[in-house]
Amino acid sequence: MIQLTGIHRDFQVGDQTVHALDDVTLTIDSGEYISIMGPSGSGKSTLLNLLGLLDKPSSGSYRLNGQDVTALSDIQQAQVRNREIGFVFQMFHLVPRLTAAENVELPLILAGEAPEQRKSRVTRALADLGLSDRSHHKPDQLSGGQRQRVAIARATVTEPNVLLADEPTGNLDHKSGQDVIRILEELNQRGITLIMVTHDPEMGQRARRQLHMMDGRLDIDQLNQTDSAGDGTA
Amino acid sequence: MRTRDFLNLTGSSLIAHRLRSFLTALGIAVGIAAVVLLTSIGEGVHQFVLSEFTQFGTTLVSINPGKTTTHGGNVGGFGTERPLTIEDAEALQRLPFARAVVPLVQGNAEVEADNRRRRTNVYGAGPQWPEAYRMQVKSGRFLPDDDPVAPRAFAVLGSKLRQELFGDRSPLGQRITIGGSRYRVIGVMESKGTVLGFDLDDTVYIPAARALSLFNKDTLFQIDLMYRQGTPVDTVVEGIKSLLEARHGRDDFTITTQQQMLDVLGSVLDVLTFAVGAIGGISLLVGGIGIVTIMTIAINERTNEIGLLRALGAKQSQVLGLFLGEAIVLAAFGGLAGLVLGVGIAELLHLALPALPVHTPLLYVALAEAIAVVIGLAAGVLPARRAALLDPVEALRSE
Ligand SMILES: Nc1ncnc2c1ncn2[C@@H]1O[C@H](COP(=O)(O)OP(=O)(O)O)[C@@H](O)[C@H]1O
Ligand SMILES: [Mg+2]
């Protein structure tokens, strides 16, 4: 489904060129559960942003469902992000003045979906994440774990194929983090392709496929031998 | 995105910063109020002056001796032009389109009745004066249709002069002295008030020929001709021109139509209204700068949100639209408030100072609101464009 070939992403900082991604080649199938680990600054977020079409490679090709997405226009890329991809961020990124339900509704509003349909999808997404009684709360009335669950509801309400999570537990206490991981894994079991950046080895090792990055290169790409995903042990 | 959702999103962020939105809109409101108020006064003065002029009707043409250039300089100062005479007025009377012709001599003289005296305006006029100037005789009658060259010594008083000279007694049939000559009062005019600074009530009317000898002049000050409704003004001007040229042997007179005067006056007054409106426009400009400032601040504060919207699938054009929408809504609401404020103050002013003519044409109201929206658009476009062009990754990473 996802096919990266010879991807480079360079940043110009002053007169130095930073190779955030250095010749990354990677194939991901639909429904996979992948964790990306590696030291800080190794290029994990850059890779995730690129997969989510928020960023463009300096060179190399990115095919999504057989289509070369780097050649798409801004409008087409926005559509792909809206329909195919869900994002979960470390910082949650909820809009503070909107309620939980309104935050979840945002991607549907941007897509121009009819209000009646939206309502039932939002209700369902919130219910799936155990947030029905929080739907009219503003973000500042929610705990960190609840906020991240709202963010997950928002990322999945459009039923995307790919869920990209960049250190989704980075701002959460251990228990809330565990909850969030469990939720993400459930979503994966229901078919969504889950790609999660983490620097917590305990979390990362739960994934069926584990990538490791170093200085912009993909240096380890291994399958989990124990395959403990979803059973809560590490 | 649906219009309703667009408005909801726009509204939610404006409401989230109520005070700030209110103050920004207030800037525009003050500007629009100033424009509306000032143009209302300008337009009121405009209409007031025009109605002063048109109360005599618009079918008047005046003929003055001497040729004036378009800039008003008199080039007939060499004594070569012929005087405009009572015979000229007689001849003009015979033109087919002439409804009323009034020879006019104007001056000041001392008027005396019994032992009261008063210096006043003297109009040497013809019998058709009331018709041409739409004035009514209150009692008695106006100057009769005598031999224009040798009229009888009759006088008609303006209402104020009559009051000054005779008090409550009837002046009809009384004898008065004007500049040393004796006249008999045969009528009193209806009060007319002041027209463009001339007190038409503090006036005495005597036959033009007698006024000429009173002021020792050989030329009329002016001949006014009222033409029949429906005659093309060019026909009138050409008719007068060829007749007087034949009589004088040259083009030594100036014809001014009421229409010309109205046109010139109208355009002068338009410039006035516009200039006054432009002064109000300066405060609008300040309001517009307020919007630019607030939108720039808002975009800096909400960089994260912009990155998020892009990640959720917002197109650049949608981000542009949302921020532009906020600027326009701010300006439109400010504009609406400004309209209410401006019209309200104008009406209050009108109540407090009834003498001050105030008029707010609907077109200006619509125009002012349109200007407010355009200002919102102009003020919003740069900040909104910056928002739309933000790099989503950078935007999400910003603190
Ligand atoms: N916009 C940018 N400008 C310059 N350098 C950047 C930018 N984004 C990322 N980098 C650099 O690219 C490298 C990889 O960054 P990142 O993908 O955020 O790392 P990670 O998420 O693995 O911590 C780092 O060295 C970082 O400094
Ligand atoms: Mg990172």
XYZ file of C-alpha atoms and ligand atoms in Angstrom:
661
model
C 0.000 0.000 0.000
C 2.807 2.394 0.940
C 5.962 2.295 -1.093
C 8.897 4.619 -0.376
C 11.884 4.371 -2.686
C 15.167 6.222 -2.180
C 13.621 8.993 -0.100
C 15.798 11.912 0.934
C 14.712 14.890 2.956
C 17.296 17.627 3.396
C 16.997 20.733 5.505
C 19.166 23.758 4.943
C 20.244 25.190 8.303
C 22.480 28.177 7.694
C 25.123 26.884 5.272
C 24.793 23.320 6.514
C 22.592 20.674 5.009
C 20.886 18.363 7.499
C 19.969 14.998 6.039
C 16.839 14.309 8.070
C 16.043 11.343 5.828
C 18.860 9.662 3.977
C 17.908 7.182 1.274
C 14.923 5.567 2.963
C 13.287 2.703 1.130
C 10.298 1.072 2.788
C 7.205 -0.917 1.860
C 4.203 -1.095 4.175
C 1.203 -3.321 3.637
C -2.329 -2.581 4.570
C -3.191 -3.492 8.168
C 0.368 -3.582 9.471
C 1.312 -2.484 12.989
C 4.642 -0.690 12.854
C 6.624 1.112 15.497
C 9.431 3.507 14.637
C 12.121 3.968 17.229
C 15.467 5.649 17.388
C 17.281 8.465 19.130
C 15.999 11.995 19.119
C 16.781 13.809 15.865
C 17.124 10.572 13.898
C 14.323 11.536 11.495
C 11.310 9.669 12.872
C 8.924 12.623 12.810
C 10.174 13.704 9.411
C 9.387 10.239 8.055
C 5.933 10.278 9.600
C 5.130 13.770 8.243
C 6.251 12.643 4.834
C 4.037 9.542 5.018
C 1.155 11.860 6.004
C 1.738 14.191 3.053
C 2.461 17.086 5.360
C 5.965 17.248 3.953
C 7.547 16.556 0.589
C 10.725 14.528 -0.001
C 13.735 16.311 -1.478
C 14.098 13.308 -3.770
C 12.772 9.786 -4.108
C 9.335 8.430 -4.805
C 6.310 7.854 -2.593
C 3.511 5.676 -3.883
C 0.300 5.362 -1.924
C -2.081 2.703 -3.251
C -0.031 2.655 -6.440
C -0.321 6.385 -7.007
C 2.661 8.754 -7.006
C 1.414 11.191 -4.370
C 4.343 13.617 -4.526
C 3.055 14.731 -7.904
C -0.395 15.628 -6.572
C -1.553 19.222 -6.268
C -2.139 20.872 -2.906
C -5.875 20.289 -3.230
C -5.485 16.607 -4.083
C -2.996 16.098 -1.242
C -5.436 17.737 1.159
C -8.089 15.288 -0.002
C -5.801 12.320 0.518
C -4.957 13.538 4.020
C -8.626 13.972 4.764
C -9.763 10.563 3.521
C -6.831 8.194 3.785
C -4.795 9.375 6.725
C -5.386 10.089 10.390
C -2.890 11.889 12.605
C -2.356 11.595 16.344
C 0.167 13.995 17.851
C 2.153 14.075 21.039
C 0.684 17.515 21.820
C -2.915 16.420 21.029
C -3.519 19.625 19.016
C -7.148 20.050 19.942
C -8.746 23.391 19.084
C -9.235 24.916 22.543
C -12.410 26.873 21.810
C -14.278 23.879 20.353
C -15.916 21.081 22.343
C -14.744 17.487 22.084
C -17.536 16.719 19.623
C -16.756 19.780 17.518
C -13.079 18.862 17.416
C -13.961 15.382 16.209
C -16.307 16.882 13.627
C -13.604 19.095 12.067
C -12.320 16.708 9.359
C -15.903 15.967 8.293
C -16.676 19.690 8.122
C -13.599 20.290 6.003
C -14.759 17.528 3.668
C -18.143 19.247 3.339
C -20.138 16.312 4.678
C -23.828 16.816 5.468
C -24.612 17.703 9.115
C -26.939 14.743 9.779
C -24.363 12.190 8.658
C -21.669 14.012 10.571
C -23.587 13.883 13.780
C -24.003 10.130 13.813
C -20.382 9.514 12.839
C -19.104 11.837 15.562
C -21.369 10.222 18.156
C -20.143 6.794 17.149
C -16.473 7.802 17.170
C -16.790 9.325 20.633
C -18.717 6.318 21.931
C -16.060 3.944 20.608
C -13.503 5.770 22.712
C -15.672 5.903 25.826
C -16.123 9.662 25.572
C -19.894 9.928 25.117
C -20.316 11.785 28.395
C -17.502 14.188 27.536
C -18.672 15.274 24.116
C -19.639 18.796 25.196
C -16.505 19.411 27.227
C -13.854 21.821 26.087
C -10.285 20.446 25.913
C -9.253 22.277 29.093
C -11.965 20.363 30.978
C -10.462 17.023 29.969
C -7.540 15.022 31.313
C -4.517 14.313 29.126
C -5.687 10.771 28.403
C -9.147 11.997 27.496
C -7.701 14.651 25.218
C -5.637 12.093 23.380
C -8.718 9.892 23.020
C -10.593 12.841 21.509
C -7.668 13.301 19.131
C -7.848 9.606 18.185
C -11.603 9.922 17.605
C -10.896 12.864 15.339
C -8.189 10.946 13.467
C -10.435 7.953 12.880
C -13.838 9.544 12.298
C -13.217 9.672 8.540
C -12.317 5.926 8.645
C -8.853 6.341 7.140
C -6.639 3.426 6.068
C -3.569 4.742 7.807
C -3.177 6.068 11.329
C 0.035 7.970 11.988
C 0.891 8.529 15.645
C 3.916 10.595 16.640
C 4.806 9.746 20.247
C 1.125 9.570 21.195
C 1.945 8.724 24.812
C 4.770 11.224 25.183
C 2.669 13.658 27.219
C 0.739 11.087 29.216
C 1.244 9.327 32.506
C 1.948 5.612 32.335
C -1.598 4.422 32.812
C -3.170 6.811 30.308
C -0.389 5.901 27.913
C -1.232 2.215 28.274
C -4.899 3.014 27.603
C -4.055 4.959 24.485
C -1.802 2.185 23.159
C -4.513 -0.363 23.764
C -6.998 1.754 21.860
C -4.618 2.161 18.945
C -3.970 -1.578 18.874
C -7.689 -2.288 18.861
C -8.080 -0.011 15.895
C -5.269 -1.901 14.188
C -6.966 -5.189 14.881
C -10.042 -3.823 13.163
C -7.937 -3.264 10.059
C -6.328 0.161 10.214
C -2.647 0.421 9.336
C -0.949 1.763 12.447
C 2.407 3.504 12.237
C 3.593 4.796 15.584
C 6.706 6.697 16.538
C 7.883 6.095 20.081
C 11.077 6.280 22.033
C 9.707 4.013 24.718
C 11.147 0.536 23.917
C 8.494 -1.145 26.036
C 5.776 0.365 23.795
C 7.740 -0.103 20.602
C 8.316 -3.765 21.169
C 4.598 -4.488 21.166
C 4.429 -3.749 17.450
C 4.521 -6.632 15.018
C 7.094 -4.805 12.882
C 9.729 -2.582 14.366
C 11.780 -0.005 12.522
C 14.813 1.681 13.957
C 16.293 4.899 12.653
C 19.740 6.400 13.038
C 20.896 9.664 11.479
C 18.145 9.672 8.906
C 18.714 6.069 7.862
C 16.508 3.092 8.451
C 19.023 0.763 10.084
C 16.804 -1.958 11.523
C 13.580 -3.356 10.085
C 12.542 -6.452 12.016
C 9.475 -8.501 12.799
C 8.554 -9.151 16.400
C 9.528 -12.724 17.239
C 7.237 -13.065 20.242
C 4.284 -11.355 18.579
C 2.757 -10.158 21.790
C 0.745 -7.384 20.211
C -2.550 -6.701 21.878
C -2.204 -9.065 24.853
C -0.901 -6.341 27.126
C 2.412 -7.982 28.081
C 5.803 -6.697 27.078
C -16.928 23.256 3.302
C -20.536 24.289 3.823
C -21.366 27.978 4.246
C -23.034 27.359 7.573
C -20.037 25.502 8.964
C -17.788 28.199 7.577
C -19.762 30.841 9.452
C -19.822 28.733 12.625
C -16.069 28.258 12.602
C -15.466 31.920 11.850
C -17.913 32.990 14.514
C -16.501 30.643 17.153
C -13.035 32.151 16.945
C -14.373 35.704 16.975
C -16.514 34.918 20.016
C -13.598 33.198 21.750
C -11.887 36.600 21.707
C -14.953 38.749 22.373
C -13.254 41.848 23.698
C -10.639 41.897 21.011
C -13.215 41.335 18.262
C -15.413 44.037 19.746
C -12.611 46.600 19.847
C -11.497 45.798 16.321
C -15.039 46.064 15.002
C -15.396 49.296 16.943
C -12.523 50.783 14.937
C -14.424 50.115 11.738
C -17.691 51.252 13.340
C -16.222 54.629 14.226
C -14.899 55.017 10.693
C -18.177 54.093 9.041
C -20.112 56.276 11.482
C -17.860 59.212 10.601
C -18.338 58.617 6.873
C -22.102 58.251 7.204
C -22.462 61.253 9.470
C -20.286 63.569 7.412
C -21.790 62.560 4.089
C -25.255 62.905 5.616
C -24.486 66.484 6.534
C -22.852 67.085 3.156
C -25.833 65.635 1.339
C -28.236 67.575 3.550
C -26.503 70.837 2.707
C -26.498 69.800 -0.938
C -30.234 69.229 -1.006
C -30.898 72.358 1.004
C -28.981 74.604 -1.370
C -30.514 72.995 -4.450
C -34.032 73.368 -3.121
C -33.317 77.011 -2.366
C -32.402 77.427 -5.986
C -35.167 75.434 -7.562
C -37.954 77.048 -5.612
C -38.130 79.526 -8.480
C -38.586 76.747 -10.954
C -36.076 75.518 -13.462
C -37.399 77.283 -16.555
C -35.707 80.579 -15.790
C -33.064 82.091 -18.034
C -31.257 85.245 -17.084
C -29.618 87.669 -19.487
C -26.931 90.034 -18.264
C -25.259 92.874 -20.123
C -21.653 92.316 -21.163
C -19.922 89.176 -22.221
C -18.556 87.113 -19.362
C -16.007 84.453 -20.057
C -16.487 81.018 -18.613
C -14.278 82.066 -15.718
C -16.549 84.938 -14.848
C -14.284 87.792 -15.934
C -16.114 90.580 -17.668
C -14.537 91.383 -21.021
C -17.036 94.089 -21.898
C -15.321 96.698 -19.748
C -14.329 98.931 -22.669
C -17.653 100.674 -22.940
C -18.302 99.066 -26.265
C -21.290 96.971 -25.273
C -24.766 98.319 -25.601
C -26.934 98.580 -22.548
C -29.648 96.047 -21.898
C -32.791 98.088 -22.161
C -36.459 97.938 -21.340
C -37.092 97.789 -25.086
C -34.966 94.633 -25.204
C -37.197 93.134 -22.551
C -40.239 94.181 -24.585
C -38.855 92.465 -27.675
C -38.053 89.274 -25.694
C -41.648 89.242 -24.488
C -42.744 88.644 -28.062
C -40.697 85.437 -28.451
C -43.110 82.502 -28.802
C -41.659 80.512 -25.906
C -41.560 83.444 -23.454
C -44.050 83.007 -20.672
C -42.868 85.861 -18.510
C -40.144 88.420 -18.953
C -38.942 90.572 -16.097
C -36.537 93.479 -16.548
C -34.557 93.916 -13.366
C -32.770 96.817 -11.704
C -31.505 96.453 -8.189
C -30.230 98.876 -5.631
C -30.559 100.432 -2.203
C -32.519 103.527 -1.344
C -34.149 105.289 1.553
C -37.892 104.753 1.777
C -40.008 107.144 3.776
C -43.645 106.982 4.854
C -45.135 109.658 7.066
C -42.275 110.087 9.486
C -40.810 106.595 9.369
C -37.861 105.897 7.151
C -35.790 102.863 6.333
C -32.994 101.977 3.967
C -34.024 98.959 1.977
C -33.638 96.888 -1.175
C -35.249 98.385 -4.224
C -36.202 96.073 -7.069
C -37.067 97.717 -10.337
C -39.140 94.990 -11.934
C -41.871 94.289 -14.456
C -45.490 93.231 -13.904
C -44.653 89.561 -14.435
C -42.282 89.335 -11.498
C -44.659 87.315 -9.257
C -45.214 84.766 -11.993
C -41.519 84.361 -12.822
C -40.474 84.097 -9.179
C -43.521 82.225 -7.938
C -44.401 84.827 -5.389
C -47.856 85.741 -4.162
C -49.414 89.125 -3.576
C -50.964 89.255 -0.125
C -53.139 92.312 -0.517
C -53.782 94.842 -3.263
C -52.050 93.973 -6.520
C -48.628 93.860 -8.123
C -47.295 96.509 -10.533
C -49.788 96.932 -13.395
C -49.082 96.328 -17.069
C -48.330 100.016 -17.792
C -46.376 101.432 -20.687
C -42.985 99.945 -19.743
C -41.117 103.107 -20.764
C -43.319 105.526 -18.866
C -45.015 103.589 -16.032
C -47.010 105.200 -13.267
C -45.301 105.716 -9.894
C -46.687 102.686 -8.052
C -44.869 100.664 -5.419
C -45.394 97.206 -3.899
C -44.006 96.469 -0.424
C -42.350 93.352 0.951
C -44.041 92.154 4.153
C -41.235 93.208 6.470
C -40.901 96.671 4.995
C -44.630 97.127 5.276
C -44.463 96.217 8.964
C -41.571 98.617 9.533
C -43.234 101.537 7.778
C -46.892 101.113 8.567
C -47.159 98.756 11.531
C -50.704 97.439 11.657
C -52.227 100.155 9.480
C -53.147 99.312 5.904
C -50.540 100.712 3.537
C -52.763 100.419 0.459
C -53.237 103.805 -1.257
C -50.659 105.439 1.041
C -47.963 107.644 -0.353
C -44.280 106.909 0.226
C -41.067 108.522 -0.916
C -38.280 106.454 -2.459
C -35.007 108.250 -3.036
C -36.850 111.552 -3.072
C -39.611 110.598 -5.563
C -43.183 109.976 -4.530
C -44.950 106.650 -5.057
C -48.351 105.257 -4.205
C -48.479 101.835 -2.480
C -50.758 99.486 -4.384
C -49.883 96.091 -2.922
C -48.072 94.014 -0.294
C -46.284 90.743 -1.035
C -46.719 87.492 0.832
C -43.758 86.802 3.143
C -41.038 84.818 1.399
C -38.207 84.864 3.888
C -34.540 84.884 3.122
C -33.378 83.203 -0.066
C -29.638 82.614 -0.282
C -28.969 85.569 1.970
C -31.378 88.039 0.325
C -34.204 89.153 2.524
C -36.987 89.307 -0.037
C -39.357 90.682 2.572
C -37.290 93.789 3.288
C -37.884 95.043 -0.218
C -39.873 97.470 -2.277
C -40.809 96.810 -5.913
C -41.168 99.699 -8.361
C -41.376 99.733 -12.190
C -37.998 99.041 -13.828
C -37.999 102.281 -15.865
C -38.390 104.334 -12.675
C -35.642 102.387 -10.935
C -33.323 103.158 -13.857
C -33.768 106.895 -13.375
C -33.661 106.539 -9.550
C -30.240 104.897 -9.706
C -29.266 106.975 -12.733
C -28.447 103.984 -14.912
C -28.939 103.316 -18.602
C -28.692 99.532 -18.506
C -30.798 96.931 -16.779
C -28.986 94.795 -14.246
C -30.588 91.696 -15.738
C -33.541 90.405 -17.706
C -35.168 87.221 -16.465
C -37.112 85.142 -18.912
C -39.345 82.279 -17.896
C -39.971 79.966 -20.822
C -42.866 77.671 -21.456
C -42.436 74.209 -19.917
C -41.328 71.709 -22.524
C -39.375 74.070 -24.729
C -35.879 72.673 -25.298
C -33.434 74.909 -23.485
C -31.269 75.165 -26.636
C -34.200 76.632 -28.576
C -34.662 79.204 -25.843
C -31.005 80.191 -25.767
C -30.787 80.350 -29.562
C -34.008 82.401 -29.796
C -32.789 84.947 -27.240
C -29.375 85.080 -28.811
C -30.499 85.753 -32.375
C -33.044 88.344 -31.254
C -30.607 90.316 -29.098
C -27.809 90.021 -31.642
C -30.136 91.484 -34.256
C -31.014 94.352 -31.927
C -27.499 95.045 -30.653
C -25.608 94.160 -33.808
C -23.266 92.024 -31.699
C -23.035 89.369 -29.069
C -22.584 91.617 -26.036
C -24.656 89.855 -23.431
C -24.510 86.705 -21.338
C -27.244 84.115 -21.117
C -27.314 81.848 -18.062
C -29.882 79.091 -17.814
C -31.080 77.888 -14.467
C -30.106 74.407 -15.577
C -26.488 75.480 -16.084
C -26.408 77.030 -12.679
C -27.882 73.941 -11.108
C -25.370 71.739 -12.884
C -22.417 73.789 -11.720
C -23.801 74.076 -8.242
C -24.582 70.383 -8.141
C -21.069 69.375 -9.071
C -19.532 71.780 -6.589
C -21.728 70.336 -3.868
C -20.906 66.786 -4.940
C -17.219 67.540 -4.505
C -18.008 68.950 -1.086
C -19.898 65.849 0.003
C -17.159 63.637 -1.357
C -14.396 65.603 0.360
C -16.208 65.475 3.663
C -16.774 61.741 3.200
C -13.090 61.261 2.449
C -12.186 62.859 5.785
C -14.341 60.227 7.453
C -12.544 57.697 5.273
C -9.294 58.400 7.110
C -10.742 56.992 10.312
C -11.926 54.006 8.285
C -8.355 53.484 7.186
C -7.267 53.439 10.822
C -9.956 50.845 11.509
C -8.633 48.777 8.606
C -5.134 48.847 10.063
C -6.657 47.601 13.319
C -7.982 44.560 11.469
C -4.610 43.850 9.873
C -2.988 44.006 13.313
C -5.516 41.758 15.004
C -5.501 39.211 12.188
C -1.703 39.079 12.259
C -1.766 38.488 16.008
C -4.498 35.877 15.651
C -2.516 33.966 13.057
C 0.608 34.013 15.201
C -1.376 32.680 18.142
C -3.158 30.050 16.112
C -0.266 28.739 14.045
C -0.763 25.346 15.663
C -4.394 25.306 14.706
C -3.516 26.138 11.115
C -1.073 23.214 10.993
C -3.720 20.968 12.494
C -6.364 22.033 9.976
C -3.950 21.255 7.165
C -3.222 17.837 8.698
C -6.957 17.145 8.891
C -7.246 17.837 5.183
C -7.867 21.576 4.882
C -6.867 23.000 1.533
C -4.819 26.177 1.426
C -7.871 27.911 0.013
C -9.956 26.817 3.011
C -7.440 28.228 5.478
C -7.327 31.419 3.434
C -11.106 31.584 3.401
C -11.441 31.060 7.145
C -9.119 33.882 8.109
C -10.380 36.163 5.378
C -13.884 35.365 6.604
C -12.972 36.457 10.123
C -11.632 39.769 8.843
C -14.710 40.360 6.707
C -17.153 39.447 9.468
C -15.329 41.817 11.848
C -15.523 44.611 9.300
C -19.102 43.871 8.279
C -20.352 43.887 11.867
C -18.320 46.974 12.610
C -19.777 48.551 9.499
C -23.325 47.699 10.517
C -22.792 49.130 13.981
C -21.209 52.181 12.374
C -24.248 52.673 10.151
C -26.592 52.567 13.124
C -24.285 54.894 15.038
C -23.844 57.308 12.138
C -27.513 57.512 11.197
C -28.446 57.753 14.879
C -26.092 60.653 15.521
C -27.238 62.330 12.310
C -30.860 62.101 13.431
C -30.036 63.323 16.936
C -28.126 66.198 15.438
C -31.114 66.982 13.297
C -33.356 66.994 16.367
C -30.968 69.154 18.349
C -30.193 71.562 15.519
C -33.192 71.608 13.171
C -31.464 74.308 11.120
C -28.714 71.865 10.137
C -29.918 69.993 7.088
C -29.135 66.263 7.404
C -29.953 63.652 4.842
C -28.719 60.054 4.596
C -29.459 58.550 1.206
C -29.979 54.785 1.212
C -27.351 54.449 -1.479
C -24.720 55.853 0.880
C -25.746 53.422 3.562
C -25.368 50.492 1.186
C -22.132 51.929 -0.135
C -20.690 52.443 3.354
C -21.446 48.831 4.264
C -19.898 47.644 1.008
C -16.813 49.735 1.772
C -16.586 48.147 5.219
C -16.663 44.677 3.672
C -14.045 45.646 1.101
C -11.849 47.023 3.881
C -12.195 43.735 5.735
C -11.218 41.926 2.566
C -8.232 44.175 1.912
C -7.091 44.124 5.539
C -7.551 40.373 5.816
C -5.970 39.269 2.602
C -2.302 39.584 3.577
C -2.536 37.897 6.999
C -4.872 35.212 5.626
C -2.535 34.531 2.736
C 0.332 34.140 5.151
C -1.747 31.635 7.108
C -2.602 29.652 3.991
C 1.009 29.477 2.861
C 2.382 28.325 6.230
C 4.290 25.077 6.063
C 2.072 22.576 7.931
C 4.945 20.810 9.660
C 6.445 24.084 10.872
C 3.023 25.239 11.985
C 2.433 22.091 14.027
C 5.855 22.330 15.647
C 5.478 25.961 16.704
C 4.933 26.643 20.393
N 12.218 22.333 9.522
C 13.453 21.892 9.803
N 14.504 22.664 9.555
C 15.746 22.244 9.830
N 16.009 21.077 10.347
C 15.014 20.238 10.625
C 13.666 20.611 10.368
N 12.858 19.584 10.723
C 13.683 18.624 11.183
N 14.969 19.011 11.111
C 16.135 18.218 11.518
O 16.010 16.968 10.932
C 16.448 15.983 11.838
C 15.350 14.988 12.083
O 14.324 15.607 12.831
P 13.032 14.820 13.371
O 12.439 14.080 12.225
O 12.141 15.784 14.051
O 13.668 13.859 14.433
P 12.952 12.918 15.497
O 11.481 13.044 15.311
O 13.483 11.568 15.168
O 13.403 13.373 16.835
C 16.896 16.700 13.089
O 18.295 16.835 13.023
C 16.224 17.999 13.008
O 17.003 18.961 13.618
Mg 10.014 13.677 16.671
